[in-house]
mmCIF file of the C-alpha atoms, coordinates in Angstrom:
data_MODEL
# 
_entry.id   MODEL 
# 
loop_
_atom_site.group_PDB 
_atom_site.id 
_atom_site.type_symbol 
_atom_site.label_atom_id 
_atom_site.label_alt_id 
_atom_site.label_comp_id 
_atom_site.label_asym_id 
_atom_site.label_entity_id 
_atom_site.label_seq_id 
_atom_site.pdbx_PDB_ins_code 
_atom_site.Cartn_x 
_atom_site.Cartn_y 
_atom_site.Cartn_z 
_atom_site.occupancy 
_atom_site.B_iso_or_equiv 
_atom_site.pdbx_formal_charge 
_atom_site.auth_seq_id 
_atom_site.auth_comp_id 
_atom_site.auth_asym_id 
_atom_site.auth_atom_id 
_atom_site.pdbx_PDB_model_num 
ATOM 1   C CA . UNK A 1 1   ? 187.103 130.008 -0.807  1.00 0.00 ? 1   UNK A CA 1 
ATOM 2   C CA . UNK A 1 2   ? 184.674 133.019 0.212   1.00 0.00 ? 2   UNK A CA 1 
ATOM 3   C CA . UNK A 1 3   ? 184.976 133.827 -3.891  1.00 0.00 ? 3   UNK A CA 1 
ATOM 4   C CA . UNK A 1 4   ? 184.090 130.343 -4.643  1.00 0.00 ? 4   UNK A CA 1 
ATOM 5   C CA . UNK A 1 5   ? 180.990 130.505 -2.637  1.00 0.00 ? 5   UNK A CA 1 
ATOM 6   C CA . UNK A 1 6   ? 179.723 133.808 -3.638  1.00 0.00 ? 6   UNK A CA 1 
ATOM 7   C CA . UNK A 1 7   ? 180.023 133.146 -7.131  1.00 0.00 ? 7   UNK A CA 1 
ATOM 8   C CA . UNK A 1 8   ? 177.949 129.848 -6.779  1.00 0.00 ? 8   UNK A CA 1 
ATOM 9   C CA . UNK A 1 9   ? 175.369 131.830 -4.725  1.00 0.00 ? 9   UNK A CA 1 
ATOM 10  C CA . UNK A 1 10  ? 175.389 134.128 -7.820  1.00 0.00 ? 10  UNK A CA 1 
ATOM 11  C CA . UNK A 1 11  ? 174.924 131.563 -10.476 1.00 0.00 ? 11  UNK A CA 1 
ATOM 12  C CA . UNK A 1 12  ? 172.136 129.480 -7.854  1.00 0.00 ? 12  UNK A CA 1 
ATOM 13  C CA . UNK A 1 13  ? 170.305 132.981 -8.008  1.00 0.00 ? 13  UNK A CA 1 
ATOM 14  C CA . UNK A 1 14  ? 170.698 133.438 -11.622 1.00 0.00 ? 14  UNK A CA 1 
ATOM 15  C CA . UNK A 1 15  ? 169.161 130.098 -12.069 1.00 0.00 ? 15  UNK A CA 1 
ATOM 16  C CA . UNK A 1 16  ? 165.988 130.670 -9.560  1.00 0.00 ? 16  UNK A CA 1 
ATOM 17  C CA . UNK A 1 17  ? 165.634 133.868 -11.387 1.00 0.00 ? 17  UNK A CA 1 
ATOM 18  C CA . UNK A 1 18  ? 165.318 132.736 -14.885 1.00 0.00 ? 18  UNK A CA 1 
ATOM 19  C CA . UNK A 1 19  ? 163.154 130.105 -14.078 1.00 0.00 ? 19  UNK A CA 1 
ATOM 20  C CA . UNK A 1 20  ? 160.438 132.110 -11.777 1.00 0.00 ? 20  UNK A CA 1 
ATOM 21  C CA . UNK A 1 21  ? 160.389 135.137 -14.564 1.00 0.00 ? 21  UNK A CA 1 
ATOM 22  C CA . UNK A 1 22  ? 159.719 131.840 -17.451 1.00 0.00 ? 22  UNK A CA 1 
ATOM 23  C CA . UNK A 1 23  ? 156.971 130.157 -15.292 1.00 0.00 ? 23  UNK A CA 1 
ATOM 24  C CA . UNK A 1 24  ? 155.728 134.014 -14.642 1.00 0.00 ? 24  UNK A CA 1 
ATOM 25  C CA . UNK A 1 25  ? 155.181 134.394 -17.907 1.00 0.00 ? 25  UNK A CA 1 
ATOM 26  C CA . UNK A 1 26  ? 153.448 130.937 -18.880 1.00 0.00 ? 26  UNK A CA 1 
ATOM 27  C CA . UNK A 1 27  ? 151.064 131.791 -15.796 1.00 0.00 ? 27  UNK A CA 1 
ATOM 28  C CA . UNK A 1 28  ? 150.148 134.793 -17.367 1.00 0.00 ? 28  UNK A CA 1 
ATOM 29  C CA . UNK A 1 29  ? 149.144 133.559 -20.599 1.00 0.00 ? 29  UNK A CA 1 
ATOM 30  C CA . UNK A 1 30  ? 146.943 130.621 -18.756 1.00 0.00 ? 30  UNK A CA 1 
ATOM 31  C CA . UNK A 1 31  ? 145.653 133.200 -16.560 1.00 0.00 ? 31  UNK A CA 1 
ATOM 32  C CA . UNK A 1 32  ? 144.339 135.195 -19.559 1.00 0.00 ? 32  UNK A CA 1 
ATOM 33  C CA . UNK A 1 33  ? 142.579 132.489 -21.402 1.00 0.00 ? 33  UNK A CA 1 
ATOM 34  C CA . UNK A 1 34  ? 141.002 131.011 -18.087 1.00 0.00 ? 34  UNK A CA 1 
ATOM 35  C CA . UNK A 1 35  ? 139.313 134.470 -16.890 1.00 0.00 ? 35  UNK A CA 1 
ATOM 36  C CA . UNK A 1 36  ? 136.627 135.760 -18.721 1.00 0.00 ? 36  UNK A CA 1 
ATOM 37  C CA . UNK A 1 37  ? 135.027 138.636 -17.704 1.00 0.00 ? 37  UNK A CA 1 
ATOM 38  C CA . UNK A 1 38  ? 131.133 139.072 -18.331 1.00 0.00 ? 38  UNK A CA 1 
ATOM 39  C CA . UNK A 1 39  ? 129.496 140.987 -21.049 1.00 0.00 ? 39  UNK A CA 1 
ATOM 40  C CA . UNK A 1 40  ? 127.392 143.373 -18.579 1.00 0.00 ? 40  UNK A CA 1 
ATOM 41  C CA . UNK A 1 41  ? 129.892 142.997 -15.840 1.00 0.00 ? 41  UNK A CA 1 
ATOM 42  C CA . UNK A 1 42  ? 130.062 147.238 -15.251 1.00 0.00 ? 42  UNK A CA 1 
ATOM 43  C CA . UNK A 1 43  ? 126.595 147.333 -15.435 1.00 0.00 ? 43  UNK A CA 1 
ATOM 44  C CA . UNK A 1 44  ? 125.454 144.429 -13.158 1.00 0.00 ? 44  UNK A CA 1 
ATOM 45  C CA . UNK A 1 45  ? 127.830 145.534 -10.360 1.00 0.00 ? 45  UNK A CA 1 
ATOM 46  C CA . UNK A 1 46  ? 126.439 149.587 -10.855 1.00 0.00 ? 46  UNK A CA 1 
ATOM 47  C CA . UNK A 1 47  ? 122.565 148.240 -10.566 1.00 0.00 ? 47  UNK A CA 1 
ATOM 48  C CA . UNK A 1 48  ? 123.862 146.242 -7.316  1.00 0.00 ? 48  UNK A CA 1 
ATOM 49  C CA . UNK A 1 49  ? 125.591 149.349 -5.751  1.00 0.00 ? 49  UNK A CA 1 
ATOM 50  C CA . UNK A 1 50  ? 122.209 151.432 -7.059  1.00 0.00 ? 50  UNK A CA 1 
ATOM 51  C CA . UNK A 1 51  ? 119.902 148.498 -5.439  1.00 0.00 ? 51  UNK A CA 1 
ATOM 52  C CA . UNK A 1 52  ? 121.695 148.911 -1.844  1.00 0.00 ? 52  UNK A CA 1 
ATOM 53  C CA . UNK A 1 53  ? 122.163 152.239 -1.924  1.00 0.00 ? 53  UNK A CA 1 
ATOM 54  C CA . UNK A 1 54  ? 118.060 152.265 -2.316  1.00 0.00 ? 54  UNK A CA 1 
ATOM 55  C CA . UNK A 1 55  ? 117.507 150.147 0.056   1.00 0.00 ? 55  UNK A CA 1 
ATOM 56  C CA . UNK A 1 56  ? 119.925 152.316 2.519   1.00 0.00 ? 56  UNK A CA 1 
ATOM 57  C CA . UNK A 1 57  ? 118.263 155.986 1.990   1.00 0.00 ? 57  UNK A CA 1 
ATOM 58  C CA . UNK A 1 58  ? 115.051 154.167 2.420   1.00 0.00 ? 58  UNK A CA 1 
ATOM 59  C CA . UNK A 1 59  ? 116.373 152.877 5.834   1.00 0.00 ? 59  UNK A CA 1 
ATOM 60  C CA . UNK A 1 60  ? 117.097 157.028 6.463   1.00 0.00 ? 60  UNK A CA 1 
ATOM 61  C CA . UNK A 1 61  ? 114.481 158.953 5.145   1.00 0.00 ? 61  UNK A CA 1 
ATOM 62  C CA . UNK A 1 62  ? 111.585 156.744 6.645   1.00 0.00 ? 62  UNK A CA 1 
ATOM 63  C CA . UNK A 1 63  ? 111.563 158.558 9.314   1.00 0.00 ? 63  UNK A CA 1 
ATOM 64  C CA . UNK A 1 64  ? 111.781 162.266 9.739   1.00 0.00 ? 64  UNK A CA 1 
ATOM 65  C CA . UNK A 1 65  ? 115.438 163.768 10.077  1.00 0.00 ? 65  UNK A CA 1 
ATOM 66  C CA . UNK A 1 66  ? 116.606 165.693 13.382  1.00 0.00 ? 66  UNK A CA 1 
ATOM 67  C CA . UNK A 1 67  ? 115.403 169.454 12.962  1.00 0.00 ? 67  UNK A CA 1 
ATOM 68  C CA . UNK A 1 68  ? 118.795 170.394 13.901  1.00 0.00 ? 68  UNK A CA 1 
ATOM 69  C CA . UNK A 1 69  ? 121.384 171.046 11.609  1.00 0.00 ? 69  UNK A CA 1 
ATOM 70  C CA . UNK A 1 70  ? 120.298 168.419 8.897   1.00 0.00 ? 70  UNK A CA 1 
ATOM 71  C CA . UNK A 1 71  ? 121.459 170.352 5.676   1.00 0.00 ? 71  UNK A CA 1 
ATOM 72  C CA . UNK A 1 72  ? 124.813 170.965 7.198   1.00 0.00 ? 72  UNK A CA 1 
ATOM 73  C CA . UNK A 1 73  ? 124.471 167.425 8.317   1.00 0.00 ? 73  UNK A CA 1 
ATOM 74  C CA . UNK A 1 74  ? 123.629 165.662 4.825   1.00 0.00 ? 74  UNK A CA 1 
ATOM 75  C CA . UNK A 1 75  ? 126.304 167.876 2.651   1.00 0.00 ? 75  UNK A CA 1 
ATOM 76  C CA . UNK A 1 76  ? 129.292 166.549 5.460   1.00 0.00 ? 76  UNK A CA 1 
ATOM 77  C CA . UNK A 1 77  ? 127.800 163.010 4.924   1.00 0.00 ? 77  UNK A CA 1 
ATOM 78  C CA . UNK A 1 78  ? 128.092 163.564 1.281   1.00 0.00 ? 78  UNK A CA 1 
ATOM 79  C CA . UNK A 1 79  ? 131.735 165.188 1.142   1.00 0.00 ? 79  UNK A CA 1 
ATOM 80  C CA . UNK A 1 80  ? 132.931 161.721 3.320   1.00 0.00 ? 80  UNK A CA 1 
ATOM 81  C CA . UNK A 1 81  ? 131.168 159.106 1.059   1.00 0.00 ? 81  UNK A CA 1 
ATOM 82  C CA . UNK A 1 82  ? 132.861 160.769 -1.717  1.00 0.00 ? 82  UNK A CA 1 
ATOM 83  C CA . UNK A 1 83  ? 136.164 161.128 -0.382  1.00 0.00 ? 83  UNK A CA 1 
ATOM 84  C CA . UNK A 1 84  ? 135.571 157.310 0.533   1.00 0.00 ? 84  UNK A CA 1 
ATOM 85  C CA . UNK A 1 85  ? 134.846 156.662 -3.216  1.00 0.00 ? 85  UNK A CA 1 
ATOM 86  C CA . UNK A 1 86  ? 138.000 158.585 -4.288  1.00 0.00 ? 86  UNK A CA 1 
ATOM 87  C CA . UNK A 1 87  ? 140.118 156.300 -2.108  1.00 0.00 ? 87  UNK A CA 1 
ATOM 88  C CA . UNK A 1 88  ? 138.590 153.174 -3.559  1.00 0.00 ? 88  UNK A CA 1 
ATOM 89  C CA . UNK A 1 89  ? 138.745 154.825 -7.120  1.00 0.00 ? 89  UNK A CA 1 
ATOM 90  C CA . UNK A 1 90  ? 142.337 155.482 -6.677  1.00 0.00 ? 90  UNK A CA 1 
ATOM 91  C CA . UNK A 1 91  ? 142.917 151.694 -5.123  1.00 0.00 ? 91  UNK A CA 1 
ATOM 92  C CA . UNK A 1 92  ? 141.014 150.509 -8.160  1.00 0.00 ? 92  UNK A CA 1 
ATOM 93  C CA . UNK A 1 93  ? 143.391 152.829 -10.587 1.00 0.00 ? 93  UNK A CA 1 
ATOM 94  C CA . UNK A 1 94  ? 146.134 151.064 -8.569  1.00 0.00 ? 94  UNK A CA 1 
ATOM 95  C CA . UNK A 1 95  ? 145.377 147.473 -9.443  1.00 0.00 ? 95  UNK A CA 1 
ATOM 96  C CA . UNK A 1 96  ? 144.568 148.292 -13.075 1.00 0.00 ? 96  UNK A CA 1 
ATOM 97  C CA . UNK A 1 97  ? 140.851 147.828 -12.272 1.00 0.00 ? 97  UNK A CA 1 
ATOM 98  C CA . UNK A 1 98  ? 139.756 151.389 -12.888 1.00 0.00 ? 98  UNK A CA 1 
ATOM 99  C CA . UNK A 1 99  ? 139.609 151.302 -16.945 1.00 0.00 ? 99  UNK A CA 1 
ATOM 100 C CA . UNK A 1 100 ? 136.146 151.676 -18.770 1.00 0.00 ? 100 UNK A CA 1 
ATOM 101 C CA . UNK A 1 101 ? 135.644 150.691 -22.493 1.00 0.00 ? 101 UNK A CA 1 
ATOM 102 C CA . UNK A 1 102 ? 132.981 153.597 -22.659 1.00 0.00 ? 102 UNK A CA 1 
ATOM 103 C CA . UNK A 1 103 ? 132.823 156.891 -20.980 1.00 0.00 ? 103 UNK A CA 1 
ATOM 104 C CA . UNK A 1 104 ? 128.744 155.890 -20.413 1.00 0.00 ? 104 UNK A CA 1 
ATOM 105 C CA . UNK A 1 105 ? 130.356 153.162 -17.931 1.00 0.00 ? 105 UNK A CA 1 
ATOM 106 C CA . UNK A 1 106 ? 132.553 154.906 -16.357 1.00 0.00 ? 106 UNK A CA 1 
ATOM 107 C CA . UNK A 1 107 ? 129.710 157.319 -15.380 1.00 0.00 ? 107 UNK A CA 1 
ATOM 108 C CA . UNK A 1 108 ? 127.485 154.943 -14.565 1.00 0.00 ? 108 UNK A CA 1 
ATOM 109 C CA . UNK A 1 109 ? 129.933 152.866 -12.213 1.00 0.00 ? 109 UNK A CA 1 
ATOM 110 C CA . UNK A 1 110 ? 131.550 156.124 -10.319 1.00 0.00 ? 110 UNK A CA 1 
ATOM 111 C CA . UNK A 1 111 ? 128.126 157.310 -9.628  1.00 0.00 ? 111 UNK A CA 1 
ATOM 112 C CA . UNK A 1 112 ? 126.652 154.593 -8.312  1.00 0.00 ? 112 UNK A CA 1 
ATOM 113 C CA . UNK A 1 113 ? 129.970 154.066 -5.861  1.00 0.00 ? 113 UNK A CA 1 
ATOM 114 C CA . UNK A 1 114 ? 129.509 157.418 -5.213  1.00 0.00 ? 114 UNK A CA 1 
ATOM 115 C CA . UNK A 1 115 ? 125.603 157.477 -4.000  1.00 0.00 ? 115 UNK A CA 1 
ATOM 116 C CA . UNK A 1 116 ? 126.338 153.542 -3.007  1.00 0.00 ? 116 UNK A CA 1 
ATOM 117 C CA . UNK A 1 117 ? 129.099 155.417 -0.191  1.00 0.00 ? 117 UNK A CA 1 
ATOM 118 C CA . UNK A 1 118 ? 127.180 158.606 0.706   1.00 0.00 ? 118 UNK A CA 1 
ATOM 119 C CA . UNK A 1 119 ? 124.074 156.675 1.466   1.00 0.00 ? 119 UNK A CA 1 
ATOM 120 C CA . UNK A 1 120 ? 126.139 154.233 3.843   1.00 0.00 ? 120 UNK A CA 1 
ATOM 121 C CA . UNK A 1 121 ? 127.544 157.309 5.606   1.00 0.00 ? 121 UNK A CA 1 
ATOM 122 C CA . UNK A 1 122 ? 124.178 158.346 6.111   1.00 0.00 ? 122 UNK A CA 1 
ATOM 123 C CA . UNK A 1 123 ? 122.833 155.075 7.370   1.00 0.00 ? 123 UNK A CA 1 
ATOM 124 C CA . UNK A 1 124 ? 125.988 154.629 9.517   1.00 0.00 ? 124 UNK A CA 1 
ATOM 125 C CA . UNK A 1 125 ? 125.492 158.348 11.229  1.00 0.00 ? 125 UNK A CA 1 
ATOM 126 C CA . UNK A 1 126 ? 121.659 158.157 11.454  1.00 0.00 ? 126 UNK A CA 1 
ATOM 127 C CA . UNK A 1 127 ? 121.052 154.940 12.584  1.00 0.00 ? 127 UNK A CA 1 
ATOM 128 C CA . UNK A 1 128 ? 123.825 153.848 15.071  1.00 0.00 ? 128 UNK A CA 1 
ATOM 129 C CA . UNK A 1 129 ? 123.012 156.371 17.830  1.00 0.00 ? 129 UNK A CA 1 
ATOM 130 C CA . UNK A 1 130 ? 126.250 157.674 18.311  1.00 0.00 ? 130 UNK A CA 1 
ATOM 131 C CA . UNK A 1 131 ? 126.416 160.943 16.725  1.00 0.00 ? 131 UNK A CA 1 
ATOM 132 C CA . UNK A 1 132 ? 123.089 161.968 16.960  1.00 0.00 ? 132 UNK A CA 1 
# 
């Protein structure tokens, strides 16, 4: 009797198996037809990351920097936004996001994460109070 059941628990499983990997793969061909990625899509989201980033070292270097200890204090600021931007890099390389048809866009899109993080570290350290 115990045979009996395990075996049918088998063959239920086999079943549900086959037919989630089939529907799996018809999912994946409709999900490749439906999503189209833009032309310029590196490029727009690199000029967005440049735009804020602008508009955040403007937000820091309006007014004058504390005379103490503001080199030391700007190349910490930079090591954390890019050890920030290394973590997302890596997530990205993780979901199959990180891949560049060009070697100009991959520049262009890990720089602009890169000054896009340093100059919210800065903005986040100046400008909250707390550690100055």
């Amino acid at each position: 009797m115990a045979w009996d059941l395990l075996e049918t628990l088998g063959n239920v499983l086999d079943v549900v198996s086959s037919s989630s990997s089939s529907s799996v793969r018809l999912n994946y061909k409709d999900k490749s037809t439906k999503k189209k990625k833009s032309k310029y899509f590196t490029e727009k989201a690199s000029a967005g990351f440049i735009a804020v980033a602008g508009v955040l070292l403007f937000f820091v270097f309006k007014d004058p920097l504390p005379a103490e200890n503001y080199t030391q204090t700007l190349i910490v600021a930079s090591l954390i936004g890019i050890a920030i931007s290394g973590i997302l890099f890596f997530l990205l390389y993780l979901m199959e996001f990180y891949y560049f048809k060009s070697f100009f866009k991959l520049l262009l899109f890990s720089g602009s994460v890169i000054l896009f993080f340093i100059s919210l570290v800065l903005c986040v350290y100046f400008k909250s109070g707390v550690f100055v």
